Coordinates of N, CA and C in Angstrom, one line a residue:
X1 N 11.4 -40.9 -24.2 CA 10.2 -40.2 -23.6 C 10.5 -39.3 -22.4
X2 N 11.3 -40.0 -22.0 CA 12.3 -39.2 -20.5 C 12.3 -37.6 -21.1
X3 N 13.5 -37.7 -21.8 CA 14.0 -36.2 -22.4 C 13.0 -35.4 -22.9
X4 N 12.0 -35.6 -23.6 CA 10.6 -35.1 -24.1 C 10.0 -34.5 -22.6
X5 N 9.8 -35.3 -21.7 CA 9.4 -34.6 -20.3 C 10.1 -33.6 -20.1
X6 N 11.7 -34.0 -20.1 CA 12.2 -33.1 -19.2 C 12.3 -31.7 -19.9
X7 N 11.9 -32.0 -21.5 CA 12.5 -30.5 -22.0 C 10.8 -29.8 -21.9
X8 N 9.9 -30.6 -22.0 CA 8.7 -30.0 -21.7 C 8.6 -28.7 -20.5
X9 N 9.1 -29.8 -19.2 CA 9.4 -29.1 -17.9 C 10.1 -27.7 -17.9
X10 N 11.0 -28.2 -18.7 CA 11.9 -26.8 -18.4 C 11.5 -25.8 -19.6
X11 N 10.8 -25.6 -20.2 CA 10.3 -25.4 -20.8 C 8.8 -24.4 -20.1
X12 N 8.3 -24.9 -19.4 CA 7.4 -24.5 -18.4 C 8.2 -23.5 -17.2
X13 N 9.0 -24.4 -16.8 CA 9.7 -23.3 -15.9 C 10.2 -22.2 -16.4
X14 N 10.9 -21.8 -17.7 CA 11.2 -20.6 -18.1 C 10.3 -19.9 -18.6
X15 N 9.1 -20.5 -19.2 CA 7.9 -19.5 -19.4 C 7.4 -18.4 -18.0
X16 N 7.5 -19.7 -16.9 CA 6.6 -19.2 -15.5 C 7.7 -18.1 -15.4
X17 N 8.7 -17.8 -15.6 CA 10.1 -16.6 -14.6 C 10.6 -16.0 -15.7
X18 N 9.5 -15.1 -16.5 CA 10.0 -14.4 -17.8 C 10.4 -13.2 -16.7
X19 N 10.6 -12.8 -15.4 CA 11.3 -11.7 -14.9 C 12.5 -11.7 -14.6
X20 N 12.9 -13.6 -14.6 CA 14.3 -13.5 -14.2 C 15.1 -13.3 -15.9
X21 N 15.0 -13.6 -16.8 CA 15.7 -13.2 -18.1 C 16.3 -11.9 -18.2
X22 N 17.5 -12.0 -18.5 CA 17.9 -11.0 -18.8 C 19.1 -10.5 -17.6
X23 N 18.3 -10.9 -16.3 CA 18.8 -10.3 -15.4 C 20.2 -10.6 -14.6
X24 N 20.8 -9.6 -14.2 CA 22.1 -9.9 -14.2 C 22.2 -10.2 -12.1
X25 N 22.7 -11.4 -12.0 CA 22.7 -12.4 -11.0 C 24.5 -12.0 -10.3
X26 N 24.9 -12.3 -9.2 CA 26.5 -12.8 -8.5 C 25.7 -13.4 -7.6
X27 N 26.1 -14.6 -7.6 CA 26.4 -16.0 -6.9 C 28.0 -16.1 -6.1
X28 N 28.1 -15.7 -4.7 CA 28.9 -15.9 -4.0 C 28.8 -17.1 -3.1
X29 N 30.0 -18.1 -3.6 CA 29.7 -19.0 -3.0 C 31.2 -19.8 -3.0
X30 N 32.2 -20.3 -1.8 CA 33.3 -20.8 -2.3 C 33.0 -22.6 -2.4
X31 N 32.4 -23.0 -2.8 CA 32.0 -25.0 -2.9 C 31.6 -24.9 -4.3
X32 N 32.4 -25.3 -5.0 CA 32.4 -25.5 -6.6 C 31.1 -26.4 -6.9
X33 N 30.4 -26.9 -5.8 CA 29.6 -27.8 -6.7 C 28.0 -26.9 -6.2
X34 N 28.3 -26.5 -5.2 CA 27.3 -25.1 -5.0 C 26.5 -24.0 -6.2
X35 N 28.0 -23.7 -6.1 CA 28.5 -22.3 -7.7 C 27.8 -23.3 -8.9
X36 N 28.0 -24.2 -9.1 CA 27.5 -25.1 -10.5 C 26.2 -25.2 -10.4
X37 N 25.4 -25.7 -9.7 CA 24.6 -25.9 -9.0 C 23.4 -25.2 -9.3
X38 N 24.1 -23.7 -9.1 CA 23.2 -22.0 -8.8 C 23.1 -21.8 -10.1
X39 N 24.2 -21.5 -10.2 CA 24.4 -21.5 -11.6 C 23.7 -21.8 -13.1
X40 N 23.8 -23.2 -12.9 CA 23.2 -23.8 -13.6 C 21.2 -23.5 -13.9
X41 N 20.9 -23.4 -12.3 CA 19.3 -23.5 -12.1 C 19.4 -21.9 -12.5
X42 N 19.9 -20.7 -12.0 CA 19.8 -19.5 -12.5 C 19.9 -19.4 -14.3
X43 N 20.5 -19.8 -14.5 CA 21.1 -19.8 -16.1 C 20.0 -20.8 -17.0
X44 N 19.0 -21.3 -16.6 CA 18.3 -21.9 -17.3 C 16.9 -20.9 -17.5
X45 N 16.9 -20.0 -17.1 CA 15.7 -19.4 -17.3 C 16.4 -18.1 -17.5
X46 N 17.3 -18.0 -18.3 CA 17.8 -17.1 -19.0 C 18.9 -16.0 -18.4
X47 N 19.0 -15.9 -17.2 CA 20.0 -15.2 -16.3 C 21.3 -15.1 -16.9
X48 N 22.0 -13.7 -16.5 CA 23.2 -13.7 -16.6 C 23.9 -13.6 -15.4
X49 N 25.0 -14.5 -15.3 CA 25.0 -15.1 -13.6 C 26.8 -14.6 -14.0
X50 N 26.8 -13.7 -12.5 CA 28.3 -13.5 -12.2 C 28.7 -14.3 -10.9
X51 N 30.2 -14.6 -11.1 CA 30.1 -15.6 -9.6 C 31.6 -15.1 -9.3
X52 N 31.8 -15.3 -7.9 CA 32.4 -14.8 -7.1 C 32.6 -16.0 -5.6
X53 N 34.0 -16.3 -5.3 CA 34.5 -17.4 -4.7 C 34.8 -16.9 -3.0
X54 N 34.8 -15.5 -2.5 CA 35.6 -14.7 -2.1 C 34.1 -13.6 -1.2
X55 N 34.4 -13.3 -0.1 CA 34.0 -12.1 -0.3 C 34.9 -10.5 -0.8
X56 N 35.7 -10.5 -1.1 CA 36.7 -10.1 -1.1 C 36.1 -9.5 -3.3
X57 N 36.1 -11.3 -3.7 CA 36.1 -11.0 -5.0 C 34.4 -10.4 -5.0
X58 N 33.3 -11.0 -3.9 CA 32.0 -10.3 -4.5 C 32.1 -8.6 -4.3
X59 N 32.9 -7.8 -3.4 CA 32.9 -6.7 -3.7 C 33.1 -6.3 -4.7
X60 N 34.4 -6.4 -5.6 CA 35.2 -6.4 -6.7 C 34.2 -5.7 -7.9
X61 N 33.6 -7.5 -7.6 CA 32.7 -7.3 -8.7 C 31.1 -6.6 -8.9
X62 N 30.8 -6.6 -7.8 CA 29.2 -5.8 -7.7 C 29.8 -4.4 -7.8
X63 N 31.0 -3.9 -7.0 CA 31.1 -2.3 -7.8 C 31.5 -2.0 -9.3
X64 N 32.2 -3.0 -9.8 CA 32.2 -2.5 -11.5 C 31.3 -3.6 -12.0
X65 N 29.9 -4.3 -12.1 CA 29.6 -4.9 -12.9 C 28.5 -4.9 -12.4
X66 N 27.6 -4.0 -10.9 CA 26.2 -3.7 -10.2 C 25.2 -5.3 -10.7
X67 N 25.7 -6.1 -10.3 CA 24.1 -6.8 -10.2 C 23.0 -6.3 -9.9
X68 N 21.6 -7.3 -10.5 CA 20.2 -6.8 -10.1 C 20.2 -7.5 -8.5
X69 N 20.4 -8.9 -8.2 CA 20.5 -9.3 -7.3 C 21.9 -10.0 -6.7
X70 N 22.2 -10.0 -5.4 CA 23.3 -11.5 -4.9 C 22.7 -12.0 -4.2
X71 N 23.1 -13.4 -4.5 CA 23.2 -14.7 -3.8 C 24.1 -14.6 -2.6
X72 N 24.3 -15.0 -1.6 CA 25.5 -14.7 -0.5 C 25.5 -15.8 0.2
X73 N 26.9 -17.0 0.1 CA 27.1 -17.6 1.3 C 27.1 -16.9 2.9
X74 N 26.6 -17.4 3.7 CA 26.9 -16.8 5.1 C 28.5 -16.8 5.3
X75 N 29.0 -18.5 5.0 CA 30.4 -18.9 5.6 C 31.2 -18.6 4.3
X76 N 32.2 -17.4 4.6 CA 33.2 -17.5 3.4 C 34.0 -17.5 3.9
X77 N 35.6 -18.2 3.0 CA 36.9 -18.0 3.6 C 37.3 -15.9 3.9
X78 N 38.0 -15.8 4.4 CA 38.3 -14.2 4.6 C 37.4 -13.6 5.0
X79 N 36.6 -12.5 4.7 CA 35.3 -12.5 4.7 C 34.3 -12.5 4.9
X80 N 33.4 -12.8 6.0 CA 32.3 -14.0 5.3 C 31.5 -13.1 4.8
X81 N 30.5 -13.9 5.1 CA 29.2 -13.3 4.3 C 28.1 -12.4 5.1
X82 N 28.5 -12.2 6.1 CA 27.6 -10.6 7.2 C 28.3 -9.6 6.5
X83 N 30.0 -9.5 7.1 CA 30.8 -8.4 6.8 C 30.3 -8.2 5.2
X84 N 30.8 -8.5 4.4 CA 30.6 -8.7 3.1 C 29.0 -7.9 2.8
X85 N 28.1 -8.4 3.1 CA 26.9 -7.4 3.2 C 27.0 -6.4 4.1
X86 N 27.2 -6.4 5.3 CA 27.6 -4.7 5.6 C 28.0 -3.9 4.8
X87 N 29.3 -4.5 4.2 CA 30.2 -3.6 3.4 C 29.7 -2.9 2.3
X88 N 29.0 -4.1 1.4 CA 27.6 -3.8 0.3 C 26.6 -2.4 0.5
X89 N 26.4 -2.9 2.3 CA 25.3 -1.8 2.1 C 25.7 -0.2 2.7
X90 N 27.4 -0.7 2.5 CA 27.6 1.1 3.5 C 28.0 1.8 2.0
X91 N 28.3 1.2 0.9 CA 29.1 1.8 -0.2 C 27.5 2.4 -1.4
X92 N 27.3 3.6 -1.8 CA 26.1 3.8 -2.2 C 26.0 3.4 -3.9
X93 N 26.6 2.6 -4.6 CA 26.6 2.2 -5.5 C 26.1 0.4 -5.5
X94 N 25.9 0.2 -4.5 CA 25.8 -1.5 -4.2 C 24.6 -1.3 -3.1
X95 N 24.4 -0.1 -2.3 CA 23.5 -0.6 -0.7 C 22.3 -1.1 -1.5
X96 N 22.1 -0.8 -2.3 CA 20.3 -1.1 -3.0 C 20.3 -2.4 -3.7
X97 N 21.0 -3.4 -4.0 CA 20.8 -4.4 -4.1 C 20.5 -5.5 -2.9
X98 N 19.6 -6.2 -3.6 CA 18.6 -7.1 -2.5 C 19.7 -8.5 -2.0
X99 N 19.9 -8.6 -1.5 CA 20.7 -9.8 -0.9 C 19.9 -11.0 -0.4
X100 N 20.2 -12.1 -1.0 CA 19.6 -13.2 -0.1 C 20.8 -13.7 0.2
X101 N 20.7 -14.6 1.4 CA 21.9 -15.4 2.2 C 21.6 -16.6 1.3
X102 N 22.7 -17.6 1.6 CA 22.6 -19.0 1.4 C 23.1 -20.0 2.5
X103 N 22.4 -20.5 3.4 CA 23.1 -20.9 4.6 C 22.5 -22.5 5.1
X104 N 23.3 -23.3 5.0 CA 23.2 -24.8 5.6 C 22.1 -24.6 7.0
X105 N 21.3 -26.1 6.9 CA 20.1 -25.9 7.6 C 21.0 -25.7 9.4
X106 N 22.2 -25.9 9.6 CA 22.5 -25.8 10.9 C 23.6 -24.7 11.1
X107 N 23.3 -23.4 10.1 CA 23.5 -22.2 10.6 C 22.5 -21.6 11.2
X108 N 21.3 -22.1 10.7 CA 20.2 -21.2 11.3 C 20.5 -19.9 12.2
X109 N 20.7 -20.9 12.9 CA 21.1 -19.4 14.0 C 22.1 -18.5 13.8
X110 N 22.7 -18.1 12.8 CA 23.1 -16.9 11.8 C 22.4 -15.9 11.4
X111 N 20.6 -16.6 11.5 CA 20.0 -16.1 10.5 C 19.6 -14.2 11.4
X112 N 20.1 -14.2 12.2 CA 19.2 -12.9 12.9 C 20.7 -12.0 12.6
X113 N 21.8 -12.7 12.3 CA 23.1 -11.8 12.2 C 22.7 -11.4 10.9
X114 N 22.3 -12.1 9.4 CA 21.7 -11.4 8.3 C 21.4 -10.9 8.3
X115 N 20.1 -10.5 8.6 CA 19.1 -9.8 9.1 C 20.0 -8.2 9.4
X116 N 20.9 -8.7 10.5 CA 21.2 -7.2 11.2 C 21.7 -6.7 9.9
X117 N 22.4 -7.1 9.3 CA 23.8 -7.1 8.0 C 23.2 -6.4 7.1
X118 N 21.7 -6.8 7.2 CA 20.7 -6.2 5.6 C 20.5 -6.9 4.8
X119 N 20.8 -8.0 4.6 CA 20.1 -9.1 4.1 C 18.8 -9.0 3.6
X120 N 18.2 -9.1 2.4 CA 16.5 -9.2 2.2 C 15.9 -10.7 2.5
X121 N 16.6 -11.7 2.2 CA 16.2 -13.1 2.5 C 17.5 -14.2 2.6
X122 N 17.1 -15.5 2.7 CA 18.2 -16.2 3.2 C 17.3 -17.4 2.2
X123 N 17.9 -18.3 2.0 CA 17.4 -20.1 1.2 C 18.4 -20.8 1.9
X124 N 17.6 -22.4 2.3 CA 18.8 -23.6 2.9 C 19.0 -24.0 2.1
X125 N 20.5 -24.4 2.4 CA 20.8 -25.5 1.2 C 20.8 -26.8 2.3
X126 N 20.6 -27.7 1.2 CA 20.4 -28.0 -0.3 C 19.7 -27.4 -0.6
X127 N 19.7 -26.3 -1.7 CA 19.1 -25.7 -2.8 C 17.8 -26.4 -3.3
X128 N 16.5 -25.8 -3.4 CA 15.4 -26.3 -4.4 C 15.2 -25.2 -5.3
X129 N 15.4 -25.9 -6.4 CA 15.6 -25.2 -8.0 C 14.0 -24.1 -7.8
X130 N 13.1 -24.6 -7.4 CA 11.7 -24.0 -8.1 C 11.8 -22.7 -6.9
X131 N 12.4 -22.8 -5.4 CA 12.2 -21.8 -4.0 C 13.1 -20.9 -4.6
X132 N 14.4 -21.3 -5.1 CA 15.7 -20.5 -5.3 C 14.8 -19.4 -6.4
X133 N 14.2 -19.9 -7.5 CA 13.8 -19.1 -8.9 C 12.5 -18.4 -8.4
X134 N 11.7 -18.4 -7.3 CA 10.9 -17.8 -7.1 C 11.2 -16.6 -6.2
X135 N 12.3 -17.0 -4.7 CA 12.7 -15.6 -4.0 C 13.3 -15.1 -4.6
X136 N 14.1 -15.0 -5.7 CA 14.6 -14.3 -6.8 C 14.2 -13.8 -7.4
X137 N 13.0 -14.3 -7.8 CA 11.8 -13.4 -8.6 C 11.4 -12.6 -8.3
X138 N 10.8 -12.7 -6.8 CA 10.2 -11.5 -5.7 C 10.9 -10.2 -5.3
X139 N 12.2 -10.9 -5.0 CA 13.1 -9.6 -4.8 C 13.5 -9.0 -5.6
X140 N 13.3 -9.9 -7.1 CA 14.3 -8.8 -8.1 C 12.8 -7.8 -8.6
X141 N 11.3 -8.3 -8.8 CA 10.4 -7.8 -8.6 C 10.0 -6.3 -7.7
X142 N 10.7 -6.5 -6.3 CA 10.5 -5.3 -5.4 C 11.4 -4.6 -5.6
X143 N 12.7 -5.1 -5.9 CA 13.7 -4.2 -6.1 C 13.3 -2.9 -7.5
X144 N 12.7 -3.5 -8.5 CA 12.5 -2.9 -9.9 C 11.8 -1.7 -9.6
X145 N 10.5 -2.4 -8.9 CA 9.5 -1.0 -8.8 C 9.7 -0.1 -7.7
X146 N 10.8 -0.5 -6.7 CA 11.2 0.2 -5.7 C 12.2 1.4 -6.6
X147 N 12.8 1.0 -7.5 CA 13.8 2.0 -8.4 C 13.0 2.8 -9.2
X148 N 11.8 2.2 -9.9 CA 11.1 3.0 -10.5 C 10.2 4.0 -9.6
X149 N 9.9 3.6 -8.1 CA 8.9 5.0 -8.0 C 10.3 6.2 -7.5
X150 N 11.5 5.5 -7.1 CA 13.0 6.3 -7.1 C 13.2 7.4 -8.2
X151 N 12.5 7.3 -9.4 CA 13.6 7.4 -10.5 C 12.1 8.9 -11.0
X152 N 12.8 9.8 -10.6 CA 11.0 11.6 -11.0 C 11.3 11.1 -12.5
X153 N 9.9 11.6 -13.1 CA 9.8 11.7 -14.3 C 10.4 12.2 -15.2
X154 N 10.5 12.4 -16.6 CA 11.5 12.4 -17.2 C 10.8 13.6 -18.2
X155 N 11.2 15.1 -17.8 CA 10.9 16.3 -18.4 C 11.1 16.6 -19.3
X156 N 10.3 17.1 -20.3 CA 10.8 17.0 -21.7 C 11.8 18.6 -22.0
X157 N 12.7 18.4 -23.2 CA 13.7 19.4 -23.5 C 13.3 20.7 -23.7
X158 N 13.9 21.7 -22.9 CA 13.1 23.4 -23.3 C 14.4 24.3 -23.9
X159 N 13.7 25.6 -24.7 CA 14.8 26.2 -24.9 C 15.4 27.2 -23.9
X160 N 16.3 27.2 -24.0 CA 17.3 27.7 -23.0 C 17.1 29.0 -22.8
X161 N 16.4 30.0 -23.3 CA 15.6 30.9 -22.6 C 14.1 30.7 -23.1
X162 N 13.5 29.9 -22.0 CA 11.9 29.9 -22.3 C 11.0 31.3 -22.3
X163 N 11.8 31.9 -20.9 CA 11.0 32.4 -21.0 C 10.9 34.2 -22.1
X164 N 11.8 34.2 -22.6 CA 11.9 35.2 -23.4 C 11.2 34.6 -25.0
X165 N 11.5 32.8 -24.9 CA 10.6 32.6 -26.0 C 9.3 32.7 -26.2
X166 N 8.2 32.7 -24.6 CA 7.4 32.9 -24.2 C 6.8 34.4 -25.2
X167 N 7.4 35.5 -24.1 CA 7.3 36.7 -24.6 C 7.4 36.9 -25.9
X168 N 8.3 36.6 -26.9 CA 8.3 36.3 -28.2 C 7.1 36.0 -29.3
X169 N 6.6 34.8 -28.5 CA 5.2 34.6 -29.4 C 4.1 35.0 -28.4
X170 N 4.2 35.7 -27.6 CA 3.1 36.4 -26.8 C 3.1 37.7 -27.7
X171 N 3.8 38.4 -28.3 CA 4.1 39.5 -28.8 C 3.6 39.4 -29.8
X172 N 3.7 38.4 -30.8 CA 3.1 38.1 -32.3 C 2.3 37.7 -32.1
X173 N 1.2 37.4 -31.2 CA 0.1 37.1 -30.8 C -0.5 38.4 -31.0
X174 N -0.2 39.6 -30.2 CA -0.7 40.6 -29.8 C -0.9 41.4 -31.0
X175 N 0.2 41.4 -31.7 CA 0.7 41.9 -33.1 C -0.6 41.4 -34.2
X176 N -1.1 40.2 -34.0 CA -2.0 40.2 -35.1 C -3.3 40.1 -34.8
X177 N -3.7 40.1 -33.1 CA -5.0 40.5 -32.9 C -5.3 42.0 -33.4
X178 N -4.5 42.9 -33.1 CA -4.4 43.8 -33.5 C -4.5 44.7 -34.8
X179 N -4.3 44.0 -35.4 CA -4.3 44.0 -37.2 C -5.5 43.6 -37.1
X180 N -5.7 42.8 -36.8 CA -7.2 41.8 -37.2 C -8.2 43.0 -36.7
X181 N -8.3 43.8 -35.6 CA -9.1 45.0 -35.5 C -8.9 45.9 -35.6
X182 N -8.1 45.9 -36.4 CA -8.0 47.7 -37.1 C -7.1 48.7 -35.7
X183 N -6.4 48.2 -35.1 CA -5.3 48.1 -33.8 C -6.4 49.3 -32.6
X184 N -7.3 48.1 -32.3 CA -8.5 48.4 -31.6 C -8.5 47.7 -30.4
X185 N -7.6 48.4 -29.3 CA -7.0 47.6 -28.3 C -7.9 46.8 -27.7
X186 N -9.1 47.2 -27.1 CA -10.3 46.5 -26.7 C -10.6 45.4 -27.4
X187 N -11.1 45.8 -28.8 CA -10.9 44.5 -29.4 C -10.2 43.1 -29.6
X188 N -9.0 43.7 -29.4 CA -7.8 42.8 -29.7 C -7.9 41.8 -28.4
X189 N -7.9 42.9 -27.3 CA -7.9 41.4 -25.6 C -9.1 40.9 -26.1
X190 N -10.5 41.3 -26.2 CA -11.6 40.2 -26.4 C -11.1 39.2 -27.3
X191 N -10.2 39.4 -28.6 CA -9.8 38.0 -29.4 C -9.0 37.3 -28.7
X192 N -8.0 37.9 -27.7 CA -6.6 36.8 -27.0 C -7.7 36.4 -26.0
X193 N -8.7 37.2 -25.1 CA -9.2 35.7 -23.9 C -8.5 37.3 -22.7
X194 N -8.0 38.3 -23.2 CA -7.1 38.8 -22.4 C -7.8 40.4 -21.6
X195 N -6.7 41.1 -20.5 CA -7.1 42.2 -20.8 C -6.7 43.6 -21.5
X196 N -7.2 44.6 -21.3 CA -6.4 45.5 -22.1 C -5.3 46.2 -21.2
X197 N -5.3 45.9 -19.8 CA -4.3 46.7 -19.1 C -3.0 45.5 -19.7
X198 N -3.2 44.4 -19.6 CA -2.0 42.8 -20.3 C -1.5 43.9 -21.4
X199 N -2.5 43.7 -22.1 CA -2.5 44.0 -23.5 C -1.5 45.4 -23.5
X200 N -1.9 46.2 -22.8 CA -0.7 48.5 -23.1 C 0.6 46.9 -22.1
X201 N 0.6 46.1 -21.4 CA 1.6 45.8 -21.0 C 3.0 45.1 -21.9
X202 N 2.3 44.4 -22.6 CA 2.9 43.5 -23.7 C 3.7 44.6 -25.3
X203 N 2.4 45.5 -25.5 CA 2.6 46.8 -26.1 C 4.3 47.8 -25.7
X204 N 3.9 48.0 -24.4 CA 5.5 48.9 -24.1 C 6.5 47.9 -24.1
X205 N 6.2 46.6 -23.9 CA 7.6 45.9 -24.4 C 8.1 45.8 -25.8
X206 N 7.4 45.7 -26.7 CA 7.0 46.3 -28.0 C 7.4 47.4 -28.4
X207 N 6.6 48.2 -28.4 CA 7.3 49.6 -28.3 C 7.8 50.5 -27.0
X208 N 8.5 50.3 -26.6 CA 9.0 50.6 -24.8 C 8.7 52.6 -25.1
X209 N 8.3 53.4 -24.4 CA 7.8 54.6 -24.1 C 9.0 55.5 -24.5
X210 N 8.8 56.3 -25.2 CA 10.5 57.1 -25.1 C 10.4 57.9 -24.1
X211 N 11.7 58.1 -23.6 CA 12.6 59.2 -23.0 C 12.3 60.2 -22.6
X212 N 11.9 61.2 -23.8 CA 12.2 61.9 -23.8 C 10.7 62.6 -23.6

C-alpha cells in the first residue's frame, strides 16, 4: 500500500512542474551525496540534469552545453562558487542564466556576497524536494519570458528586390485599368482608388518619354 502512495505522490508532483520537463539543469556541487540527492529530485519530474564537481568543470560545461538553469554550491574546491558566478555572468554566452546558490544554514552570511556575484536565489541545505522544484520553476519561468520579450518578431521572407516587384505589378495593374476603359486615363485612376498625375507617373515608367 506504501508504494501505491508513493507512486501516487510522485505522480502528483510531476503533473504540478510540467515546466521543469524537458529542461536542461547543471548541478554544481562537490559532496556526492548532494549531486545524488539533486539529482535525483530534479530528474524525477523529468529534467535533464548536467552536473559538475568543480567550479572550474561548471564553466566548461555551461559554455558548450548552455543550461536553462544552475544550481551553485557557494563552497567549492578551487573556485568557489561567487567567482564561478562572476565569471558566468562576465562571458555573454552564460551571463543570462539564472543562478541559484546552494549554501549550509551557517553560511548565511555569504548570502549578500551572492547577491553581489548575481546570483537570482540561494536554497539551504538540507535540501526540500518540493522548495528546490518550485525556485526552479520560478526562475526558469522568468527566465523564458524574459528571452521571449528579448527575442523581435520573426519577419516573414521577401524578394530580394521588393521594391521593383512592387512596381512590376503596380504596372499591370495600370495596364489593365486601362484596357478596361478604352485607355481613358481618368477613368482608369477612378478604378485603381488613384490619381491621374500617379497614373502619367507609372505610365512614363512604362513608356519612358523619348529623347528626341
Amino acid at each position: 500500500m506504501n508504494d501505491v502512495s508513493d507512486l501516487l505522490e510522485e505522480m502528483i508532483v510531476v503533473n504540478q512542474h510540467t515546466v521543469l520537463r524537458g529542461a536542461r539543469l547543471l548541478v554544481v556541487d562537490d559532496m556526492p551525496q548532494n549531486l545524488d540527492l539533486m539529482c535525483q529530485t530534479l530528474e524525477s519530474v523529468g529534467c535533464e540534469v548536467l552536473v559538475a564537481i568543480t567550479g572550474e568543470r561548471a564553466l566548461e560545461t555551461a559554455r558548450r552545453q548552455v543550461p536553462e538553469l544552475i544550481l551553485l554550491d557557494a563552497l567549492l574546491p578551487g573556485i568557489d562558487g561567487f567567482e564561478t558566478c562572476r565569471r558566468l555572468k562576465q562571458e555573454s554566452a552564460t551571463q543570462a542564466i539564472p543562478i541559484i546558490f546552494l549554501t549550509a544554514l551557517d553560511e548565511v552570511e555569504h548570502l549578500a556576497a551572492g547577491f553581489a556575484a548575481g546570483d537570482a536565489d540561494y536554497i539551504t541545505k538540507p535540501f526540500r524536494k518540493e522548495e528546490v522544484l518550485l525556485r526552479v520553476e520560478v526562475h526558469l519561468e522568468r527566465a523564458r519570458l524574459k528571452a521571449d520579450r528579448a527575442t523581435p518578431p520573426l519577419l516573414p521572407e521577401l524578394p530580394l528586390d521588393l521594391a521593383q516587384a512592387l512596381e512590376l505589378a503596380e504596372e499591370e495593374l495600370v495596364c489593365r485599368a486601362l484596357a478596361q476603359s478604352g485607355d481613358n486615363v481618368s477613368a482608369a485612376a477612378c478604378l485603381l482608388g488613384t490619381n491621374q498625375l500617379h497614373l502619367y507617373r507609372v505610365l512614363e515608367r512604362i513608356q519612358p518619354p523619348s529623347s528626341s
